[in-house]
Amino acid sequence: EMTPDEAAFQDKIDADIKIEPRDWMPEGYRKTLIRQIGQHAHSEIVGQLPEGNWITRAPTLERKAILLAKVQDEAGHGLYLYSAAETLGITRDEMTEQLLDGRAKYSSIFNYPTLNWADIGAVGWLVDGAAIMNQVPLQRTSYGPYSRAMIRICKEESFHQRQGYDIVMKMAQGSPEQRKMAQDALNRLWYPSLMMFGPSDKDSVHSAQSMAWKIKINTNDELRQKFVDQTVPQAEFLGLTIPDENLKWNEEKGGYDFSEPDWGEFFDVLKGNGPCNQDRMATRNKAWDDGAWVREGLMAHAEKKRAAKLA
Ligand code: FAQ
């Protein structure tokens, strides 16, 4: 049975009225949003690492400038999302601590390595492609600050996807060696990209409640299907082959049949056992520790200013 508060809250959700920071909300709604927005913010921050790795080795000055801008956008998205989560009563420092001690998750995809320049193209094409597929519906999520953050982030994310596709296109139309690299990147990143949408619906513990609250608009499997349907023709245009022998157009459902990713691998990566989990966490922890003197300096300066104002 719902309390009167809960019933009034659900009425607002059902009428598509946005929930704002000072509005009453169920504790579960608040907690779920902190978890999801926090995980999303951490993904943007950790997501800088696989690409940041290639800024110094981009093949041309132009590619370098574009990649630098993209990685900076990701930092911006992270900070923007931390701010949205802070409206729910948690601080950015608390969220950072949760990331650094392993309590908070970030997207599984960023635990895979970027071995060469073709991977940077594939990250933009597939990883940003999957990210947008998930984030476009989130522009209509029920929590106001998250929804508004998504509107801006989606604009930048679609530029990211285009730059990735452009890199892959250049390589797919390049020398036989470049073509091989593009195909190899697709082979390695295809299934990890499918995993970004989360476990299959039957294993998605949060979907039902999150959809009732309109935090989520679609199920994980719905978005994964849309991603496959959008990406197959893009691969065909490039002349690349999606590494799935079961991939087949299904006239009846109006979409492709495809192989599920290896869910054992997915849950293993979530447990910290992916190829780069330890490296990513070590890098973020080191950045946090190395930056301590800056944070302390800023706090000391702010305190001095405050004291001077009072005097
Ligand atoms: N990785 O019940 P569900 C980007 C966890 S885009 C790790 O289905 P939910 C842009 C989940 O938290 C990537 N963990 O969960 C970029 C839960 O754990 P818990 C970030 C995952 O929340 C591009 C458990 O599994 N985007 O960064 C994953 O209803 C290029 C059960 O799962 C977002 O975060 C996963 N893939 O649905 C940056 C979008 N999937 O807490 C740089 C917002 C699930 O119970 C370069 N988030 N888990 O222990 C969402 O839409 C949702 O949170 C889902 C998961 C759809 C990811």
mmCIF file of C-alpha atoms and ligand atoms in Angstrom:
data_model
loop_
_atom_site.group_PDB
_atom_site.id
_atom_site.type_symbol
_atom_site.label_atom_id
_atom_site.label_comp_id
_atom_site.label_asym_id
_atom_site.label_seq_id
_atom_site.Cartn_x
_atom_site.Cartn_y
_atom_site.Cartn_z
ATOM 1 C CA GLU A 1 0.000 0.000 0.000
ATOM 2 C CA MET A 2 1.233 3.490 -0.847
ATOM 3 C CA THR A 3 1.284 6.301 1.702
ATOM 4 C CA PRO A 4 -0.475 9.559 0.629
ATOM 5 C CA ASP A 5 2.974 11.050 -0.110
ATOM 6 C CA GLU A 6 3.915 8.099 -2.280
ATOM 7 C CA ALA A 7 0.592 8.185 -4.119
ATOM 8 C CA ALA A 8 0.917 11.915 -4.826
ATOM 9 C CA PHE A 9 4.481 11.329 -6.019
ATOM 10 C CA GLN A 10 3.446 8.526 -8.370
ATOM 11 C CA ASP A 11 0.626 10.714 -9.745
ATOM 12 C CA LYS A 12 3.184 13.336 -10.697
ATOM 13 C CA ILE A 13 5.375 10.718 -12.365
ATOM 14 C CA ASP A 14 2.414 9.323 -14.279
ATOM 15 C CA ALA A 15 1.472 12.832 -15.447
ATOM 16 C CA ASP A 16 5.066 13.398 -16.695
ATOM 17 C CA ILE A 17 5.679 16.214 -14.206
ATOM 18 C CA LYS A 18 9.391 16.497 -13.439
ATOM 19 C CA ILE A 19 10.585 15.895 -9.889
ATOM 20 C CA GLU A 20 12.804 18.743 -8.641
ATOM 21 C CA PRO A 21 15.413 18.689 -5.823
ATOM 22 C CA ARG A 22 13.189 20.196 -3.114
ATOM 23 C CA ASP A 23 10.158 18.009 -3.917
ATOM 24 C CA TRP A 24 9.219 15.116 -1.675
ATOM 25 C CA MET A 25 10.477 11.789 -3.046
ATOM 26 C CA PRO A 26 10.623 8.191 -1.806
ATOM 27 C CA GLU A 27 13.995 7.225 -0.313
ATOM 28 C CA GLY A 28 14.303 4.451 -2.901
ATOM 29 C CA TYR A 29 13.897 6.956 -5.734
ATOM 30 C CA ARG A 30 16.611 9.169 -4.252
ATOM 31 C CA LYS A 31 18.952 6.211 -3.707
ATOM 32 C CA THR A 32 18.411 4.790 -7.184
ATOM 33 C CA LEU A 33 19.143 8.142 -8.800
ATOM 34 C CA ILE A 34 22.275 8.682 -6.733
ATOM 35 C CA ARG A 35 23.436 5.224 -7.792
ATOM 36 C CA GLN A 36 22.642 5.661 -11.480
ATOM 37 C CA ILE A 37 23.775 9.277 -11.902
ATOM 38 C CA GLY A 38 26.863 8.573 -9.805
ATOM 39 C CA GLN A 39 27.730 5.527 -11.911
ATOM 40 C CA HIS A 40 27.159 7.576 -15.022
ATOM 41 C CA ALA A 41 29.433 10.391 -13.760
ATOM 42 C CA HIS A 42 32.164 7.920 -12.790
ATOM 43 C CA SER A 43 31.908 6.372 -16.266
ATOM 44 C CA GLU A 44 32.616 9.727 -17.869
ATOM 45 C CA ILE A 45 35.621 10.296 -15.610
ATOM 46 C CA VAL A 46 37.113 6.795 -15.969
ATOM 47 C CA GLY A 47 36.049 6.850 -19.640
ATOM 48 C CA GLN A 48 38.670 9.504 -20.292
ATOM 49 C CA LEU A 49 41.458 7.012 -19.632
ATOM 50 C CA PRO A 50 41.234 4.659 -22.638
ATOM 51 C CA GLU A 51 41.218 7.649 -24.998
ATOM 52 C CA GLY A 52 43.544 9.904 -23.041
ATOM 53 C CA ASN A 53 46.062 7.142 -23.601
ATOM 54 C CA TRP A 54 46.115 8.056 -27.319
ATOM 55 C CA ILE A 55 46.201 11.874 -27.238
ATOM 56 C CA THR A 56 49.996 11.940 -27.469
ATOM 57 C CA ARG A 57 49.986 9.392 -30.294
ATOM 58 C CA ALA A 58 47.162 10.682 -32.520
ATOM 59 C CA PRO A 59 48.241 10.379 -36.179
ATOM 60 C CA THR A 60 47.783 14.065 -37.137
ATOM 61 C CA LEU A 61 47.572 17.437 -35.407
ATOM 62 C CA GLU A 62 43.908 17.680 -36.400
ATOM 63 C CA ARG A 63 43.050 14.272 -34.951
ATOM 64 C CA LYS A 64 44.903 15.212 -31.792
ATOM 65 C CA ALA A 65 42.968 18.473 -31.362
ATOM 66 C CA ILE A 66 39.647 16.675 -31.927
ATOM 67 C CA LEU A 67 40.473 13.897 -29.464
ATOM 68 C CA LEU A 68 41.631 16.403 -26.878
ATOM 69 C CA ALA A 69 38.305 18.258 -27.191
ATOM 70 C CA LYS A 70 36.339 15.027 -26.873
ATOM 71 C CA VAL A 71 38.164 13.937 -23.719
ATOM 72 C CA GLN A 72 37.634 17.398 -22.233
ATOM 73 C CA ASP A 73 33.913 17.082 -22.994
ATOM 74 C CA GLU A 74 33.890 13.833 -21.020
ATOM 75 C CA ALA A 75 35.427 15.554 -17.994
ATOM 76 C CA GLY A 76 32.729 18.211 -18.349
ATOM 77 C CA HIS A 77 29.979 15.575 -18.506
ATOM 78 C CA GLY A 78 31.337 13.967 -15.370
ATOM 79 C CA LEU A 79 31.347 17.237 -13.430
ATOM 80 C CA TYR A 80 27.899 18.140 -14.734
ATOM 81 C CA LEU A 81 26.530 14.773 -13.616
ATOM 82 C CA TYR A 82 28.196 14.997 -10.187
ATOM 83 C CA SER A 83 26.416 18.339 -9.760
ATOM 84 C CA ALA A 84 23.086 16.769 -10.721
ATOM 85 C CA ALA A 85 23.659 13.995 -8.152
ATOM 86 C CA GLU A 86 24.629 16.545 -5.479
ATOM 87 C CA THR A 87 21.093 17.988 -5.660
ATOM 88 C CA LEU A 88 19.978 14.667 -4.127
ATOM 89 C CA GLY A 89 21.976 15.146 -0.940
ATOM 90 C CA ILE A 90 25.364 13.543 -1.549
ATOM 91 C CA THR A 91 28.640 15.390 -2.071
ATOM 92 C CA ARG A 92 31.040 14.971 -4.946
ATOM 93 C CA ASP A 93 33.755 13.988 -2.471
ATOM 94 C CA GLU A 94 31.560 11.196 -1.091
ATOM 95 C CA MET A 95 30.882 9.908 -4.596
ATOM 96 C CA THR A 96 34.575 10.078 -5.440
ATOM 97 C CA GLU A 97 35.426 8.086 -2.315
ATOM 98 C CA GLN A 98 32.868 5.464 -3.336
ATOM 99 C CA LEU A 99 34.500 5.182 -6.745
ATOM 100 C CA LEU A 100 38.030 5.024 -5.401
ATOM 101 C CA ASP A 101 37.349 2.343 -2.786
ATOM 102 C CA GLY A 102 35.343 0.226 -5.254
ATOM 103 C CA ARG A 103 31.856 0.675 -3.748
ATOM 104 C CA ALA A 104 30.501 2.537 -6.769
ATOM 105 C CA LYS A 105 30.443 1.045 -10.244
ATOM 106 C CA TYR A 106 31.361 2.601 -13.584
ATOM 107 C CA SER A 107 30.600 1.267 -17.025
ATOM 108 C CA SER A 108 32.132 -2.137 -17.757
ATOM 109 C CA ILE A 109 33.332 -0.960 -21.172
ATOM 110 C CA PHE A 110 36.129 1.177 -19.751
ATOM 111 C CA ASN A 111 37.836 -1.904 -18.358
ATOM 112 C CA TYR A 112 38.857 -2.936 -21.870
ATOM 113 C CA PRO A 113 42.120 -1.676 -23.394
ATOM 114 C CA THR A 114 42.604 0.602 -26.422
ATOM 115 C CA LEU A 115 45.471 -1.109 -28.206
ATOM 116 C CA ASN A 116 45.870 1.086 -31.269
ATOM 117 C CA TRP A 117 44.441 4.043 -33.190
ATOM 118 C CA ALA A 118 41.663 1.963 -34.765
ATOM 119 C CA ASP A 119 40.343 1.354 -31.252
ATOM 120 C CA ILE A 120 39.886 5.109 -30.805
ATOM 121 C CA GLY A 121 37.680 5.095 -33.894
ATOM 122 C CA ALA A 122 35.748 2.078 -32.626
ATOM 123 C CA VAL A 123 35.278 3.687 -29.195
ATOM 124 C CA GLY A 124 33.696 6.744 -30.805
ATOM 125 C CA TRP A 125 31.599 4.740 -33.238
ATOM 126 C CA LEU A 126 30.428 1.941 -30.925
ATOM 127 C CA VAL A 127 30.877 3.133 -27.343
ATOM 128 C CA ASP A 128 29.565 6.644 -27.929
ATOM 129 C CA GLY A 129 26.944 5.143 -30.248
ATOM 130 C CA ALA A 130 25.744 2.899 -27.414
ATOM 131 C CA ALA A 131 25.974 5.777 -24.934
ATOM 132 C CA ILE A 132 23.698 7.988 -27.069
ATOM 133 C CA MET A 133 21.225 5.165 -27.645
ATOM 134 C CA ASN A 134 20.910 4.910 -23.850
ATOM 135 C CA GLN A 135 20.969 8.661 -23.175
ATOM 136 C CA VAL A 136 18.531 10.023 -25.746
ATOM 137 C CA PRO A 137 15.546 8.492 -23.892
ATOM 138 C CA LEU A 138 17.072 9.647 -20.584
ATOM 139 C CA GLN A 139 16.465 13.235 -21.710
ATOM 140 C CA ARG A 140 12.881 12.441 -20.663
ATOM 141 C CA THR A 141 13.823 10.884 -17.324
ATOM 142 C CA SER A 142 11.606 12.004 -14.435
ATOM 143 C CA TYR A 143 14.258 13.792 -12.348
ATOM 144 C CA GLY A 144 14.619 17.387 -13.604
ATOM 145 C CA PRO A 145 18.351 18.008 -13.081
ATOM 146 C CA TYR A 146 19.308 14.641 -14.645
ATOM 147 C CA SER A 147 17.001 15.189 -17.588
ATOM 148 C CA ARG A 148 18.407 18.662 -18.286
ATOM 149 C CA ALA A 149 21.986 17.377 -18.001
ATOM 150 C CA MET A 150 21.172 14.703 -20.585
ATOM 151 C CA ILE A 151 19.972 17.254 -23.135
ATOM 152 C CA ARG A 152 23.316 18.996 -23.259
ATOM 153 C CA ILE A 153 25.362 15.824 -22.954
ATOM 154 C CA CYS A 154 23.549 14.182 -25.881
ATOM 155 C CA LYS A 155 24.450 17.070 -28.169
ATOM 156 C CA GLU A 156 28.135 16.630 -27.429
ATOM 157 C CA GLU A 157 27.893 12.842 -27.509
ATOM 158 C CA SER A 158 26.567 12.828 -31.079
ATOM 159 C CA PHE A 159 29.624 14.808 -32.200
ATOM 160 C CA HIS A 160 31.763 12.194 -30.439
ATOM 161 C CA GLN A 161 30.063 9.388 -32.280
ATOM 162 C CA ARG A 162 30.563 11.104 -35.631
ATOM 163 C CA GLN A 163 34.263 11.672 -35.021
ATOM 164 C CA GLY A 164 34.671 7.966 -34.205
ATOM 165 C CA TYR A 165 32.818 6.883 -37.317
ATOM 166 C CA ASP A 166 35.002 9.244 -39.341
ATOM 167 C CA ILE A 167 38.186 7.624 -38.001
ATOM 168 C CA VAL A 168 36.888 4.127 -38.757
ATOM 169 C CA MET A 169 35.757 5.199 -42.237
ATOM 170 C CA LYS A 170 39.229 6.558 -43.060
ATOM 171 C CA MET A 171 40.802 3.307 -41.959
ATOM 172 C CA ALA A 172 38.222 1.067 -43.610
ATOM 173 C CA GLN A 173 38.904 2.884 -46.896
ATOM 174 C CA GLY A 174 42.646 2.925 -46.345
ATOM 175 C CA SER A 175 45.427 0.392 -46.943
ATOM 176 C CA PRO A 176 44.800 -3.345 -46.441
ATOM 177 C CA GLU A 177 46.685 -3.058 -43.151
ATOM 178 C CA GLN A 178 44.440 -0.195 -41.933
ATOM 179 C CA ARG A 179 41.350 -2.144 -42.986
ATOM 180 C CA LYS A 180 42.545 -5.093 -40.965
ATOM 181 C CA MET A 181 43.049 -2.867 -37.922
ATOM 182 C CA ALA A 182 39.513 -1.460 -38.241
ATOM 183 C CA GLN A 183 38.052 -4.974 -38.489
ATOM 184 C CA ASP A 184 40.109 -6.141 -35.528
ATOM 185 C CA ALA A 185 38.903 -3.223 -33.398
ATOM 186 C CA LEU A 186 35.298 -4.058 -34.281
ATOM 187 C CA ASN A 187 35.912 -7.719 -33.417
ATOM 188 C CA ARG A 188 37.224 -6.851 -29.968
ATOM 189 C CA LEU A 189 34.833 -4.046 -29.027
ATOM 190 C CA TRP A 190 31.527 -5.358 -30.380
ATOM 191 C CA TYR A 191 30.446 -7.564 -27.471
ATOM 192 C CA PRO A 192 31.780 -5.230 -24.741
ATOM 193 C CA SER A 193 29.677 -2.477 -26.405
ATOM 194 C CA LEU A 194 26.564 -4.678 -26.262
ATOM 195 C CA MET A 195 27.269 -5.171 -22.543
ATOM 196 C CA MET A 196 27.039 -1.418 -21.922
ATOM 197 C CA PHE A 197 23.240 -1.675 -21.914
ATOM 198 C CA GLY A 198 23.363 -3.798 -18.782
ATOM 199 C CA PRO A 199 22.349 -7.411 -18.097
ATOM 200 C CA SER A 200 19.508 -9.035 -20.017
ATOM 201 C CA ASP A 201 16.074 -7.980 -18.794
ATOM 202 C CA LYS A 202 15.545 -11.169 -16.797
ATOM 203 C CA ASP A 203 18.674 -10.349 -14.728
ATOM 204 C CA SER A 204 18.117 -6.592 -14.472
ATOM 205 C CA VAL A 205 17.203 -6.151 -10.820
ATOM 206 C CA HIS A 206 16.418 -2.428 -11.024
ATOM 207 C CA SER A 207 14.538 -2.103 -14.321
ATOM 208 C CA ALA A 208 10.955 -2.682 -13.165
ATOM 209 C CA GLN A 209 11.030 -0.137 -10.322
ATOM 210 C CA SER A 210 13.154 2.348 -12.276
ATOM 211 C CA MET A 211 10.699 2.209 -15.164
ATOM 212 C CA ALA A 212 7.691 2.647 -12.874
ATOM 213 C CA TRP A 213 9.417 5.796 -11.582
ATOM 214 C CA LYS A 214 10.390 6.766 -15.155
ATOM 215 C CA ILE A 215 14.020 7.001 -14.141
ATOM 216 C CA LYS A 216 14.540 4.547 -17.000
ATOM 217 C CA ILE A 217 12.382 4.824 -20.090
ATOM 218 C CA ASN A 218 13.382 1.575 -21.827
ATOM 219 C CA THR A 219 14.574 -1.851 -20.765
ATOM 220 C CA ASN A 220 18.184 -2.910 -21.313
ATOM 221 C CA ASP A 221 17.241 -5.404 -24.041
ATOM 222 C CA GLU A 222 15.094 -2.874 -25.922
ATOM 223 C CA LEU A 223 17.992 -0.456 -26.206
ATOM 224 C CA ARG A 224 20.488 -3.213 -27.067
ATOM 225 C CA GLN A 225 18.213 -4.305 -29.935
ATOM 226 C CA LYS A 226 17.923 -0.721 -31.225
ATOM 227 C CA PHE A 227 21.705 -0.361 -31.084
ATOM 228 C CA VAL A 228 22.258 -3.524 -33.138
ATOM 229 C CA ASP A 229 19.650 -2.440 -35.687
ATOM 230 C CA GLN A 230 21.283 0.965 -36.052
ATOM 231 C CA THR A 231 24.869 -0.309 -36.193
ATOM 232 C CA VAL A 232 24.583 -3.193 -38.684
ATOM 233 C CA PRO A 233 23.942 -0.912 -41.704
ATOM 234 C CA GLN A 234 26.785 1.358 -40.565
ATOM 235 C CA ALA A 235 29.151 -1.640 -40.563
ATOM 236 C CA GLU A 236 27.884 -2.679 -43.992
ATOM 237 C CA PHE A 237 28.559 0.808 -45.334
ATOM 238 C CA LEU A 238 32.123 0.542 -44.043
ATOM 239 C CA GLY A 239 32.529 -2.927 -45.532
ATOM 240 C CA LEU A 240 33.289 -4.367 -42.097
ATOM 241 C CA THR A 241 31.860 -7.578 -40.659
ATOM 242 C CA ILE A 242 30.144 -7.752 -37.273
ATOM 243 C CA PRO A 243 31.716 -10.727 -35.475
ATOM 244 C CA ASP A 244 28.496 -12.690 -35.051
ATOM 245 C CA GLU A 245 27.590 -15.679 -37.196
ATOM 246 C CA ASN A 246 24.028 -15.612 -35.877
ATOM 247 C CA LEU A 247 23.387 -12.052 -36.982
ATOM 248 C CA LYS A 248 20.363 -12.200 -39.257
ATOM 249 C CA TRP A 249 17.512 -9.890 -40.232
ATOM 250 C CA ASN A 250 14.247 -11.061 -38.706
ATOM 251 C CA GLU A 251 11.409 -9.812 -40.877
ATOM 252 C CA GLU A 252 8.749 -10.701 -38.329
ATOM 253 C CA LYS A 253 10.186 -8.614 -35.491
ATOM 254 C CA GLY A 254 11.572 -5.954 -37.839
ATOM 255 C CA GLY A 255 15.021 -6.188 -36.304
ATOM 256 C CA TYR A 256 18.150 -8.321 -36.289
ATOM 257 C CA ASP A 257 18.581 -11.552 -34.395
ATOM 258 C CA PHE A 258 21.996 -11.555 -32.754
ATOM 259 C CA SER A 259 24.167 -13.446 -30.270
ATOM 260 C CA GLU A 260 24.089 -12.374 -26.647
ATOM 261 C CA PRO A 261 27.380 -11.276 -25.151
ATOM 262 C CA ASP A 262 29.125 -13.614 -22.718
ATOM 263 C CA TRP A 263 27.314 -12.681 -19.518
ATOM 264 C CA GLY A 264 29.816 -14.606 -17.423
ATOM 265 C CA GLU A 265 32.489 -12.228 -18.673
ATOM 266 C CA PHE A 266 30.241 -9.214 -17.969
ATOM 267 C CA PHE A 267 29.656 -10.121 -14.315
ATOM 268 C CA ASP A 268 33.324 -10.932 -13.938
ATOM 269 C CA VAL A 269 34.276 -7.452 -15.182
ATOM 270 C CA LEU A 270 31.768 -5.943 -12.708
ATOM 271 C CA LYS A 271 33.507 -7.845 -9.925
ATOM 272 C CA GLY A 272 36.781 -6.146 -10.821
ATOM 273 C CA ASN A 273 38.338 -8.866 -12.958
ATOM 274 C CA GLY A 274 38.310 -7.220 -16.403
ATOM 275 C CA PRO A 275 41.554 -6.688 -18.324
ATOM 276 C CA CYS A 276 42.030 -3.088 -17.080
ATOM 277 C CA ASN A 277 40.027 -2.757 -13.814
ATOM 278 C CA GLN A 278 43.093 -2.609 -11.586
ATOM 279 C CA ASP A 279 44.921 -0.221 -13.874
ATOM 280 C CA ARG A 280 41.939 2.176 -14.118
ATOM 281 C CA MET A 281 41.440 2.251 -10.354
ATOM 282 C CA ALA A 282 45.145 2.717 -9.694
ATOM 283 C CA THR A 283 45.234 5.635 -12.152
ATOM 284 C CA ARG A 284 42.212 7.369 -10.596
ATOM 285 C CA ASN A 285 43.518 6.823 -7.069
ATOM 286 C CA LYS A 286 46.897 8.269 -8.019
ATOM 287 C CA ALA A 287 45.273 11.305 -9.673
ATOM 288 C CA TRP A 288 43.216 11.900 -6.508
ATOM 289 C CA ASP A 289 46.266 11.603 -4.240
ATOM 290 C CA ASP A 290 48.464 13.732 -6.498
ATOM 291 C CA GLY A 291 45.783 16.438 -6.545
ATOM 292 C CA ALA A 292 45.430 16.637 -2.747
ATOM 293 C CA TRP A 293 47.719 19.681 -2.474
ATOM 294 C CA VAL A 294 45.592 21.591 -5.015
ATOM 295 C CA ARG A 295 42.369 20.888 -3.119
ATOM 296 C CA GLU A 296 44.011 21.804 0.189
ATOM 297 C CA GLY A 297 45.421 25.010 -1.304
ATOM 298 C CA LEU A 298 42.043 26.034 -2.690
ATOM 299 C CA MET A 299 40.321 25.361 0.630
ATOM 300 C CA ALA A 300 42.953 27.348 2.537
ATOM 301 C CA HIS A 301 42.588 30.225 0.085
ATOM 302 C CA ALA A 302 38.776 30.215 0.351
ATOM 303 C CA GLU A 303 39.034 30.181 4.139
ATOM 304 C CA LYS A 304 41.435 33.177 4.095
ATOM 305 C CA LYS A 305 39.069 35.121 1.815
ATOM 306 C CA ARG A 306 36.117 34.301 4.070
ATOM 307 C CA ALA A 307 37.995 35.405 7.176
ATOM 308 C CA ALA A 308 39.074 38.669 5.470
ATOM 309 C CA LYS A 309 35.462 39.406 4.556
ATOM 310 C CA LEU A 310 34.332 38.921 8.168
ATOM 311 C CA ALA A 311 37.141 41.093 9.595
HETATM 312 N N1 FAQ B 1 28.671 -1.579 -16.398
HETATM 313 O O1 FAQ B 1 19.441 -3.680 -12.780
HETATM 314 P P1 FAQ B 1 20.415 -3.215 -13.782
HETATM 315 C C1 FAQ B 1 29.648 7.097 -21.149
HETATM 316 C C2 FAQ B 1 25.092 -2.747 -12.913
HETATM 317 S S1 FAQ B 1 28.346 6.016 -21.354
HETATM 318 C C3 FAQ B 1 28.775 -1.613 -15.061
HETATM 319 O O2 FAQ B 1 20.052 -3.406 -15.207
HETATM 320 P P2 FAQ B 1 20.234 -0.316 -14.003
HETATM 321 C C4 FAQ B 1 29.977 8.069 -22.256
HETATM 322 C C5 FAQ B 1 24.063 -1.824 -12.324
HETATM 323 O O3 FAQ B 1 24.629 -0.601 -11.900
HETATM 324 C C6 FAQ B 1 28.399 4.807 -20.032
HETATM 325 N N2 FAQ B 1 27.728 -1.889 -14.259
HETATM 326 O O4 FAQ B 1 20.845 -1.689 -13.474
HETATM 327 C C7 FAQ B 1 31.370 7.925 -22.725
HETATM 328 C C8 FAQ B 1 23.526 -2.655 -11.192
HETATM 329 O O5 FAQ B 1 24.493 -2.653 -10.129
HETATM 330 P P3 FAQ B 1 24.103 -2.523 -8.546
HETATM 331 C C9 FAQ B 1 27.689 5.244 -18.787
HETATM 332 C C10 FAQ B 1 26.545 -2.158 -14.846
HETATM 333 O O6 FAQ B 1 20.944 0.763 -13.314
HETATM 334 C C11 FAQ B 1 31.632 7.357 -23.955
HETATM 335 C C12 FAQ B 1 23.554 -4.060 -11.769
HETATM 336 O O7 FAQ B 1 24.548 -4.044 -12.801
HETATM 337 N N3 FAQ B 1 26.285 5.438 -19.018
HETATM 338 O O8 FAQ B 1 30.232 7.012 -20.136
HETATM 339 C C13 FAQ B 1 26.376 -2.110 -16.233
HETATM 340 O O9 FAQ B 1 18.752 -0.342 -13.911
HETATM 341 C C14 FAQ B 1 32.941 7.212 -24.435
HETATM 342 C C15 FAQ B 1 22.219 -4.526 -12.276
HETATM 343 O O10 FAQ B 1 21.839 -3.936 -13.537
HETATM 344 C C16 FAQ B 1 25.373 5.337 -18.021
HETATM 345 O O11 FAQ B 1 25.715 5.074 -16.889
HETATM 346 C C17 FAQ B 1 27.496 -1.815 -17.028
HETATM 347 N N4 FAQ B 1 27.444 -1.791 -18.379
HETATM 348 O O12 FAQ B 1 20.596 -0.299 -15.566
HETATM 349 C C18 FAQ B 1 32.455 8.369 -21.964
HETATM 350 C C19 FAQ B 1 23.956 5.609 -18.410
HETATM 351 N N5 FAQ B 1 25.089 -2.407 -16.506
HETATM 352 O O13 FAQ B 1 24.188 -1.076 -8.255
HETATM 353 C C20 FAQ B 1 33.776 8.213 -22.421
HETATM 354 C C21 FAQ B 1 23.015 5.708 -17.243
HETATM 355 C C22 FAQ B 1 24.479 -2.634 -15.331
HETATM 356 O O14 FAQ B 1 22.757 -3.078 -8.335
HETATM 357 C C23 FAQ B 1 34.009 7.623 -23.671
HETATM 358 N N6 FAQ B 1 22.782 4.421 -16.635
HETATM 359 N N7 FAQ B 1 25.352 -2.496 -14.328
HETATM 360 O O15 FAQ B 1 25.199 -3.262 -7.842
HETATM 361 C C24 FAQ B 1 21.789 3.556 -17.015
HETATM 362 O O16 FAQ B 1 21.040 3.828 -17.947
HETATM 363 C C25 FAQ B 1 21.613 2.283 -16.219
HETATM 364 O O17 FAQ B 1 22.289 2.435 -15.003
HETATM 365 C C26 FAQ B 1 22.103 1.005 -16.952
HETATM 366 C C27 FAQ B 1 21.932 -0.201 -16.013
HETATM 367 C C28 FAQ B 1 21.269 0.770 -18.209
HETATM 368 C C29 FAQ B 1 23.579 1.104 -17.320
#
